[in-house]
Each structure stands twice: as C-alpha cells, then as structure tokens.
mmCIF file of C-alpha atoms in Angstrom:
data_model
loop_
_atom_site.group_PDB
_atom_site.id
_atom_site.type_symbol
_atom_site.label_atom_id
_atom_site.label_comp_id
_atom_site.label_asym_id
_atom_site.label_seq_id
_atom_site.Cartn_x
_atom_site.Cartn_y
_atom_site.Cartn_z
ATOM 1 C CA MET A 156 120.080 117.328 80.656
ATOM 2 C CA HIS A 157 121.687 118.742 77.405
ATOM 3 C CA GLU A 158 124.725 121.201 79.103
ATOM 4 C CA ILE A 159 126.428 121.271 82.326
ATOM 5 C CA GLY A 160 124.581 124.520 84.198
ATOM 6 C CA GLY A 161 121.088 123.896 82.187
ATOM 7 C CA VAL A 162 117.768 122.422 83.365
ATOM 8 C CA PRO A 163 116.123 119.453 82.540
ATOM 9 C CA ARG A 164 113.700 118.910 80.003
ATOM 10 C CA TYR A 165 111.039 116.638 79.651
ATOM 11 C CA GLU A 166 111.512 114.691 76.508
ATOM 12 C CA ASP A 167 111.931 111.491 74.808
ATOM 13 C CA PHE A 168 115.253 109.309 75.091
ATOM 14 C CA PRO A 169 116.309 105.949 74.229
ATOM 15 C CA ASP A 170 115.124 102.984 76.749
ATOM 16 C CA PRO A 171 118.091 101.233 78.379
ATOM 17 C CA VAL A 172 118.918 98.074 77.357
ATOM 18 C CA ALA A 173 120.326 95.765 80.357
ATOM 19 C CA GLY A 174 123.809 94.062 79.693
ATOM 20 C CA ASP A 175 125.274 91.317 81.445
ATOM 21 C CA ASP A 176 124.954 91.617 85.351
ATOM 22 C CA GLU A 177 122.355 94.661 84.822
ATOM 23 C CA VAL A 178 118.928 95.042 85.516
ATOM 24 C CA ILE A 179 116.100 97.405 84.399
ATOM 25 C CA ILE A 180 114.373 99.684 87.142
ATOM 26 C CA ASP A 181 110.757 100.742 86.880
ATOM 27 C CA VAL A 182 111.233 103.991 88.375
ATOM 28 C CA LYS A 183 108.382 105.053 90.883
ATOM 29 C CA ALA A 184 109.853 107.788 92.786
ATOM 30 C CA VAL A 185 112.837 110.158 92.740
ATOM 31 C CA ALA A 186 113.551 112.902 95.588
ATOM 32 C CA VAL A 187 115.624 116.091 93.780
ATOM 33 C CA GLU A 188 118.204 117.413 96.395
ATOM 34 C CA THR A 189 120.727 119.913 96.485
ATOM 35 C CA VAL A 190 123.638 117.450 95.544
ATOM 36 C CA ASP A 191 121.613 116.419 92.346
ATOM 37 C CA LYS A 192 121.532 120.429 91.341
ATOM 38 C CA ARG A 193 125.147 121.000 92.358
ATOM 39 C CA ILE A 194 125.944 117.697 90.157
ATOM 40 C CA ALA A 195 123.993 119.506 87.380
ATOM 41 C CA ALA A 196 125.373 123.012 87.689
ATOM 42 C CA GLY A 197 128.959 121.312 87.748
ATOM 43 C CA THR A 198 129.829 122.536 91.007
ATOM 44 C CA HIS A 199 130.144 119.435 93.185
ATOM 45 C CA TYR A 200 133.191 117.251 93.212
ATOM 46 C CA ALA A 201 131.690 114.160 91.528
ATOM 47 C CA SER A 202 130.052 116.164 88.513
ATOM 48 C CA GLY A 203 132.458 115.226 85.978
ATOM 49 C CA GLN A 204 131.627 111.814 86.642
ATOM 50 C CA TYR A 205 127.751 112.108 85.943
ATOM 51 C CA THR A 206 128.217 114.806 83.170
ATOM 52 C CA ALA A 207 131.048 113.364 81.179
ATOM 53 C CA GLN A 208 128.474 112.294 78.659
ATOM 54 C CA LEU A 209 125.742 114.507 77.389
ATOM 55 C CA PRO A 210 122.886 114.686 77.221
ATOM 56 C CA ALA A 211 122.180 112.777 80.614
ATOM 57 C CA ILE A 212 119.469 112.311 82.831
ATOM 58 C CA PRO A 213 119.688 113.644 86.450
ATOM 59 C CA ALA A 214 119.821 111.963 89.676
ATOM 60 C CA PHE A 215 121.573 108.688 91.059
ATOM 61 C CA ASP A 216 119.191 107.139 93.223
ATOM 62 C CA GLY A 217 115.163 106.581 93.713
ATOM 63 C CA ILE A 218 112.688 104.130 94.582
ATOM 64 C CA GLY A 219 111.657 101.613 91.895
ATOM 65 C CA ALA A 220 110.564 98.008 90.917
ATOM 66 C CA LEU A 221 112.513 95.230 89.684
ATOM 67 C CA PRO A 222 111.249 92.894 86.849
ATOM 68 C CA ASP A 223 109.416 90.722 89.201
ATOM 69 C CA GLY A 224 107.373 93.928 90.764
ATOM 70 C CA THR A 225 109.600 94.053 93.852
ATOM 71 C CA LEU A 226 109.843 97.661 95.245
ATOM 72 C CA VAL A 227 113.410 98.850 95.886
ATOM 73 C CA GLY A 228 115.427 101.465 96.593
ATOM 74 C CA PHE A 229 118.377 101.657 93.975
ATOM 75 C CA GLY A 230 121.619 103.565 93.109
ATOM 76 C CA ASN A 231 124.263 103.680 90.726
ATOM 77 C CA PRO A 232 122.452 104.083 87.182
ATOM 78 C CA ARG A 233 124.671 103.341 84.022
ATOM 79 C CA ARG A 234 125.380 106.785 82.742
ATOM 80 C CA PRO A 235 123.872 108.624 80.712
ATOM 81 C CA TYR A 236 120.767 106.957 82.522
ATOM 82 C CA GLY A 237 119.810 108.506 85.507
ATOM 83 C CA ALA A 238 116.965 108.241 87.917
ATOM 84 C CA LEU A 239 114.684 110.813 86.652
ATOM 85 C CA ALA A 240 113.188 108.862 83.820
ATOM 86 C CA GLU A 241 110.492 106.124 83.461
ATOM 87 C CA LYS A 242 113.357 103.419 83.284
ATOM 88 C CA THR A 243 116.965 103.395 84.264
ATOM 89 C CA VAL A 244 119.470 100.517 84.315
ATOM 90 C CA VAL A 245 121.495 99.673 87.276
ATOM 91 C CA PRO A 246 124.230 97.008 88.248
ATOM 92 C CA LYS A 247 122.791 94.007 90.014
ATOM 93 C CA GLY A 248 122.891 94.400 93.601
ATOM 94 C CA SER A 249 122.869 98.288 93.592
ATOM 95 C CA TYR A 250 119.523 98.219 95.067
ATOM 96 C CA LEU A 251 117.474 96.849 98.751
ATOM 97 C CA PRO A 252 114.128 96.062 99.054
ATOM 98 C CA ILE A 253 111.831 98.726 100.518
ATOM 99 C CA ALA A 254 109.824 97.896 103.505
ATOM 100 C CA GLU A 255 106.159 97.187 102.958
ATOM 101 C CA GLY A 256 103.630 99.678 103.547
ATOM 102 C CA VAL A 257 105.988 102.453 102.965
ATOM 103 C CA ASP A 258 104.840 104.670 100.402
ATOM 104 C CA PRO A 259 107.637 105.318 97.648
ATOM 105 C CA ALA A 260 107.833 109.051 97.737
ATOM 106 C CA ILE A 261 108.249 108.965 101.356
ATOM 107 C CA ALA A 262 110.691 106.442 100.866
ATOM 108 C CA THR A 263 112.775 108.605 98.865
ATOM 109 C CA VAL A 264 113.502 111.027 101.963
ATOM 110 C CA LEU A 265 114.408 108.224 104.791
ATOM 111 C CA GLY A 266 117.959 108.125 103.719
ATOM 112 C CA THR A 267 117.932 111.925 104.650
ATOM 113 C CA ALA A 268 116.320 111.197 108.145
ATOM 114 C CA ILE A 269 119.698 108.724 108.606
ATOM 115 C CA THR A 270 122.043 112.013 108.788
ATOM 116 C CA GLY A 271 120.151 113.007 111.554
ATOM 117 C CA MET A 272 121.061 109.611 113.275
ATOM 118 C CA SER A 273 124.660 110.505 112.759
ATOM 119 C CA ILE A 274 124.134 112.098 116.361
ATOM 120 C CA LYS A 275 124.090 108.543 117.525
ATOM 121 C CA THR A 276 126.545 106.672 114.915
ATOM 122 C CA ALA A 277 129.165 109.057 114.571
ATOM 123 C CA GLY A 278 128.638 111.478 117.964
ATOM 124 C CA GLY A 279 128.032 108.448 120.732
ATOM 125 C CA PHE A 280 124.591 110.464 121.489
ATOM 126 C CA VAL A 281 123.439 109.596 124.963
ATOM 127 C CA PRO A 282 119.619 110.414 125.886
ATOM 128 C CA GLY A 283 119.607 113.812 127.758
ATOM 129 C CA GLU A 284 122.341 115.505 126.252
ATOM 130 C CA THR A 285 121.926 118.723 124.478
ATOM 131 C CA VAL A 286 121.896 119.027 120.976
ATOM 132 C CA LEU A 287 122.497 122.095 118.555
ATOM 133 C CA VAL A 288 121.314 121.692 115.087
ATOM 134 C CA GLN A 289 123.501 124.126 113.105
ATOM 135 C CA GLY A 290 121.055 124.838 109.859
ATOM 136 C CA ALA A 291 118.023 123.484 110.888
ATOM 137 C CA THR A 292 115.394 125.009 108.557
ATOM 138 C CA GLY A 293 116.398 122.654 105.523
ATOM 139 C CA VAL A 294 114.834 119.316 105.007
ATOM 140 C CA ALA A 295 117.984 117.312 106.461
ATOM 141 C CA GLY A 296 117.953 119.683 109.547
ATOM 142 C CA ARG A 297 114.121 119.720 110.263
ATOM 143 C CA LEU A 298 114.508 116.029 110.306
ATOM 144 C CA ALA A 299 117.721 116.039 112.423
ATOM 145 C CA VAL A 300 115.568 118.169 114.955
ATOM 146 C CA LYS A 301 112.906 115.183 114.760
ATOM 147 C CA VAL A 302 115.129 112.842 115.356
ATOM 148 C CA ALA A 303 117.036 113.978 118.000
ATOM 149 C CA ARG A 304 113.818 114.769 119.884
ATOM 150 C CA LEU A 305 112.958 110.736 119.252
ATOM 151 C CA LEU A 306 116.296 109.825 120.631
ATOM 152 C CA GLY A 307 115.765 111.350 123.795
ATOM 153 C CA ALA A 308 117.757 114.731 123.553
ATOM 154 C CA GLY A 309 117.570 116.635 126.759
ATOM 155 C CA ARG A 310 117.735 120.155 124.837
ATOM 156 C CA ILE A 311 117.511 121.049 121.194
ATOM 157 C CA VAL A 312 118.876 124.443 120.034
ATOM 158 C CA ALA A 313 118.465 125.137 116.339
ATOM 159 C CA THR A 314 119.971 127.663 113.902
ATOM 160 C CA GLY A 315 118.567 129.478 110.582
ATOM 161 C CA ARG A 316 118.546 132.636 108.863
ATOM 162 C CA ASP A 317 114.756 133.193 108.730
ATOM 163 C CA ASP A 318 112.662 133.505 111.837
ATOM 164 C CA ASP A 319 109.427 132.201 110.111
ATOM 165 C CA GLN A 320 111.205 129.282 109.497
ATOM 166 C CA LEU A 321 112.895 129.204 112.879
ATOM 167 C CA ARG A 322 109.331 129.200 114.585
ATOM 168 C CA GLU A 323 108.357 126.478 112.608
ATOM 169 C CA VAL A 324 111.259 124.493 113.968
ATOM 170 C CA ARG A 325 110.352 125.391 117.338
ATOM 171 C CA THR A 326 106.829 123.385 116.645
ATOM 172 C CA LEU A 327 109.047 120.241 115.491
ATOM 173 C CA GLY A 328 110.834 120.345 118.957
ATOM 174 C CA ALA A 329 113.310 122.891 119.165
ATOM 175 C CA ASP A 330 113.806 123.996 122.449
ATOM 176 C CA GLU A 331 115.713 127.708 121.435
ATOM 177 C CA VAL A 332 116.661 128.822 118.291
ATOM 178 C CA ILE A 333 118.944 131.178 116.703
ATOM 179 C CA ASN A 334 119.117 133.285 113.963
ATOM 180 C CA THR A 335 122.568 133.642 112.116
ATOM 181 C CA ALA A 336 121.716 136.540 109.835
ATOM 182 C CA VAL A 337 123.005 138.743 112.620
ATOM 183 C CA PRO A 338 126.625 140.283 113.104
ATOM 184 C CA ASP A 339 129.166 138.305 114.359
ATOM 185 C CA GLU A 340 129.403 139.570 117.925
ATOM 186 C CA ALA A 341 125.797 139.371 118.178
ATOM 187 C CA LEU A 342 125.735 135.663 116.749
ATOM 188 C CA ALA A 343 128.920 134.911 119.234
ATOM 189 C CA GLN A 344 126.879 135.954 122.094
ATOM 190 C CA ALA A 345 123.381 133.978 121.004
ATOM 191 C CA TYR A 346 125.441 130.998 121.075
ATOM 192 C CA LEU A 347 126.525 131.561 124.778
ATOM 193 C CA ASP A 348 123.146 132.763 125.679
ATOM 194 C CA VAL A 349 121.398 129.681 124.929
ATOM 195 C CA LYS A 350 124.043 126.968 125.587
ATOM 196 C CA GLY A 351 123.175 126.294 129.054
ATOM 197 C CA ASP A 352 125.568 123.587 130.622
ATOM 198 C CA GLY A 353 127.145 123.396 127.127
ATOM 199 C CA TYR A 354 126.600 121.541 123.977
ATOM 200 C CA ASP A 355 127.203 117.892 124.103
ATOM 201 C CA ILE A 356 126.806 117.382 120.127
ATOM 202 C CA VAL A 357 126.722 119.861 117.366
ATOM 203 C CA LEU A 358 125.050 118.575 113.904
ATOM 204 C CA ASP A 359 126.585 120.798 111.482
ATOM 205 C CA PHE A 360 124.886 121.485 108.011
ATOM 206 C CA LEU A 361 126.519 124.760 107.888
ATOM 207 C CA TRP A 362 130.223 125.097 108.396
ATOM 208 C CA GLY A 363 131.664 128.377 107.144
ATOM 209 C CA ARG A 364 130.978 131.557 108.965
ATOM 210 C CA PRO A 365 128.428 130.537 111.471
ATOM 211 C CA THR A 366 130.583 127.387 112.569
ATOM 212 C CA GLU A 367 133.700 129.411 112.884
ATOM 213 C CA ILE A 368 131.938 131.500 115.128
ATOM 214 C CA LEU A 369 130.500 128.917 117.012
ATOM 215 C CA LEU A 370 133.917 127.448 117.722
ATOM 216 C CA ARG A 371 135.380 130.763 118.533
ATOM 217 C CA SER A 372 132.487 131.268 121.207
ATOM 218 C CA LEU A 373 133.269 128.071 123.141
ATOM 219 C CA VAL A 374 136.801 129.107 124.025
ATOM 220 C CA PRO A 375 136.824 129.615 127.794
ATOM 221 C CA GLU A 376 137.614 132.999 129.209
ATOM 222 C CA SER A 377 139.414 131.381 131.911
ATOM 223 C CA PHE A 378 141.324 128.201 132.604
ATOM 224 C CA ALA A 379 139.009 125.321 132.979
ATOM 225 C CA PHE A 380 138.381 121.767 132.359
ATOM 226 C CA PRO A 381 136.343 121.755 129.522
ATOM 227 C CA LYS A 382 133.172 120.020 128.839
ATOM 228 C CA PRO A 383 133.497 118.004 125.434
ATOM 229 C CA THR A 384 131.555 119.160 122.386
ATOM 230 C CA ARG A 385 131.018 116.566 119.637
ATOM 231 C CA LEU A 386 130.956 118.354 116.061
ATOM 232 C CA ILE A 387 129.553 116.107 113.439
ATOM 233 C CA GLN A 388 130.260 117.665 110.208
ATOM 234 C CA ILE A 389 127.788 117.262 107.416
ATOM 235 C CA GLY A 390 127.248 119.825 105.130
ATOM 236 C CA GLU A 391 128.710 123.303 103.767
ATOM 237 C CA SER A 392 125.564 125.730 102.834
ATOM 238 C CA ALA A 393 127.298 128.520 104.604
ATOM 239 C CA GLY A 394 130.899 127.947 103.080
ATOM 240 C CA ALA A 395 133.336 125.163 102.094
ATOM 241 C CA GLY A 396 136.258 126.491 104.466
ATOM 242 C CA LEU A 397 136.637 128.346 107.714
ATOM 243 C CA THR A 398 139.544 129.836 109.829
ATOM 244 C CA LEU A 399 139.938 127.105 112.995
ATOM 245 C CA ALA A 400 142.019 128.761 115.726
ATOM 246 C CA ALA A 401 144.372 126.592 117.630
ATOM 247 C CA GLU A 402 142.833 127.562 120.904
ATOM 248 C CA SER A 403 139.222 126.471 119.527
ATOM 249 C CA LEU A 404 140.729 122.858 120.134
ATOM 250 C CA ARG A 405 143.270 123.010 122.381
ATOM 251 C CA THR A 406 141.185 124.634 125.114
ATOM 252 C CA SER A 407 137.557 124.211 124.172
ATOM 253 C CA GLY A 408 136.966 120.299 124.436
ATOM 254 C CA VAL A 409 135.776 120.349 120.716
ATOM 255 C CA GLU A 410 135.887 117.044 118.853
ATOM 256 C CA ILE A 411 135.010 117.182 115.262
ATOM 257 C CA TYR A 412 134.040 114.296 113.252
ATOM 258 C CA GLY A 413 132.695 113.282 109.870
ATOM 259 C CA ALA A 414 129.224 112.274 109.646
ATOM 260 C CA ALA A 415 130.215 108.750 108.051
ATOM 261 C CA LYS A 416 132.024 108.181 111.339
ATOM 262 C CA GLY A 417 130.650 104.859 112.716
ATOM 263 C CA LEU A 418 128.880 103.865 109.753
ATOM 264 C CA GLY A 419 129.021 100.278 108.468
ATOM 265 C CA PRO A 420 126.848 97.624 106.988
ATOM 266 C CA GLN A 421 125.439 96.672 110.089
ATOM 267 C CA THR A 422 125.008 100.217 111.535
ATOM 268 C CA MET A 423 123.335 101.466 108.570
ATOM 269 C CA GLN A 424 120.839 98.526 108.780
ATOM 270 C CA GLU A 425 119.915 99.404 112.280
ATOM 271 C CA VAL A 426 119.747 102.918 111.511
ATOM 272 C CA TYR A 427 117.861 102.640 108.385
ATOM 273 C CA GLY A 428 115.541 100.096 110.280
ATOM 274 C CA GLN A 429 115.007 102.455 113.258
ATOM 275 C CA VAL A 430 113.849 105.398 110.952
ATOM 276 C CA VAL A 431 111.437 103.000 108.886
ATOM 277 C CA ALA A 432 109.953 102.041 112.330
ATOM 278 C CA TRP A 433 109.630 105.530 113.285
ATOM 279 C CA ALA A 434 107.595 106.284 109.774
ATOM 280 C CA GLN A 435 105.342 103.280 109.952
ATOM 281 C CA ALA A 436 104.432 104.132 113.569
ATOM 282 C CA GLY A 437 103.706 107.782 112.375
ATOM 283 C CA GLU A 438 106.305 108.942 114.963
ATOM 284 C CA LEU A 439 108.691 110.517 112.364
ATOM 285 C CA THR A 440 106.797 112.743 109.633
ATOM 286 C CA PHE A 441 108.168 113.937 106.185
ATOM 287 C CA ASP A 442 107.119 116.574 104.516
ATOM 288 C CA VAL A 443 107.293 116.199 100.597
ATOM 289 C CA VAL A 444 105.993 118.183 97.575
ATOM 290 C CA ARG A 445 104.817 115.711 94.982
ATOM 291 C CA VAL A 446 105.237 116.806 91.161
ATOM 292 C CA ALA A 447 105.038 114.635 87.644
ATOM 293 C CA LEU A 448 108.057 114.002 85.718
ATOM 294 C CA SER A 449 106.593 116.233 83.099
ATOM 295 C CA ASP A 450 106.892 119.073 85.266
ATOM 296 C CA ILE A 451 110.372 118.547 86.024
ATOM 297 C CA GLU A 452 111.829 121.827 84.252
ATOM 298 C CA ALA A 453 109.623 123.939 86.248
ATOM 299 C CA ALA A 454 110.106 121.730 89.465
ATOM 300 C CA TRP A 455 113.617 122.112 89.244
ATOM 301 C CA GLN A 456 113.511 126.019 89.565
ATOM 302 C CA ARG A 457 111.305 125.948 92.385
ATOM 303 C CA THR A 458 112.451 128.421 95.434
ATOM 304 C CA ASP A 459 109.172 128.118 97.516
ATOM 305 C CA LEU A 460 109.534 124.481 99.149
ATOM 306 C CA ARG A 461 110.521 125.947 102.812
ATOM 307 C CA GLY A 462 111.923 122.724 104.050
ATOM 308 C CA SER A 463 109.988 120.272 101.879
ATOM 309 C CA ARG A 464 111.708 117.780 99.764
ATOM 310 C CA LEU A 465 110.554 117.704 96.113
ATOM 311 C CA VAL A 466 109.758 114.426 95.031
ATOM 312 C CA VAL A 467 109.050 113.533 91.437
ATOM 313 C CA VAL A 468 106.477 110.932 91.205
ATOM 314 C CA LEU A 469 105.725 108.419 88.505
#
C-alpha cells in the first residue's frame, strides 16, 4: 500500500530480515477484515501506528509457519511488514501453535467466533436465556448466532438491514429477525413485538441509531421491577455514538459492558479451545472466500461477500 486510503497492489517488496528476538514467518493464510480496511483508509484510531511508514504491507495477523515448520497464528509484524505477504517478521513469542488438523484458512476466522463467546465471558450467559444479536448479517454476527445456539440459547433474535440475508440468518439458528431499515417508531415496536419475556443478553455489533432505539424501547411504561438486560458492546457499524437517556439505565435494568470484560489468558484459552473443538467436530462452520495473494487488488474492493470472510491463501 503506497498511500493512506489506497488499494494494496501485488508487487515485489524487500524480504524481511529477522533481528534479535525476531522470527521470520512463512505466511499461509490471512483474513481481510473491516479493521484492516479502516486502518488502511486512515479512519481507525490505530491507523497512525500502521501507516506511519509507507509503502507498507497491510494486515497485522494471520496464520503461518515458523522456520521449523510449526503452524502458528501470529500477530504484531514489525512495520512496514504486514501479514499480506509471502513472508513477514514478528517478535519471538508473538505467535501460538494452531491445533492439529485445522485448515489454515479456517484458522484465520476462529478469532471472529470468539466475539460471539463474549455472551458468556462478558455477559455471564446461562443456557436457556434469550439473546439479541444486533447486526447479525455480517461475518461476526452470523457466527455469534451459531455460537449462541451451540451454547444453548433459549431464543435468538437477530437484526440486520437486508431481508434476504436475514432469511439466511434464520437458517443458522435465529428464531426471530428484525429489519432495522425501517422508521424509528416501527423499529422500536419491532423490538417490543419479539422480545417475549425480555432480552437477557444483547450482543451489539451496531451501536448508533438501532441501539439507541432499542434502549429507548426497553424503558417500561409504568413502574416495575425490571428484568436485567446485559448489553455487550462489540462494534459500531451503525455509528460511533448514540444519545443515552438517563431513564434508559435508571428504570430499564440495562447493564452495559465492553466485549473485553472477563477476558484474560485463562478465559481466552478456554473459549479458543471450545471454538476449535466445535470446528473440529463440524458443529461450527465458517463461510470463507479464498483468493490468491496475486488477486489482492480486486479482492480488496469486493462488495459481494454477503456474510463470508475474505481469506487470502498462499
């Protein structure tokens, strides 16, 4: 990538040379995610860290092989080297072994499924509870629906802006779906119509307008002892901010947590192990579109993935 906001080009770049306490990684697969594109566009808070030196190679994690052939998930390449290359260089220890038998392309998206596990790690999910997935038609949202079902959710409600994709989400395990591309009052009523006994956990990839309307809809019409609703904040695809009325917290029973709540070395190991076990057993499936590194310029600009993750394979 030669300029901020530009599209990566497939071309020769000097091979990395490992310094002290560094190791060369032979890259096998890299998932191209929204965060990678936002960093490249200069719109992510960490863009300056990754684009200070240009030209630079995009993406900051992937799957690759150590010099001894061990397959690992790696991160934190030394700038200007990134993951989208045949070789990259990372600090020693900035990698973990990949479970035997896991396809490298699938291994790139295992971490996306871990966001769905935050209903347990951050929200204290109990089997049988009702889960609302805000923004369920994207890659992470679809996986969250699958994870909630595998964890034993009693009911799953999913939101999105496209009726065709919402029908697909139903086949993944959602019991009810809500199209958020409707007027505010209609959306508020839709949240009320399908909430049943209430939403126990909200996994929020949207924020912005839809979540503001959701929170407003949860305010009771009369004095009552509210049922707690734990909202796990993950993404902001519908907006970085919202107006939060005091009564939305004071009387609704809403509790808001960040997705990192409850995460630590032990819990990360536990949830990663669970996701790997589901994948190895075929219980959790991943939709990926594989492309060659040489096709990165066209692949980077694709808009037809419809809930599948773009994975560059080498």
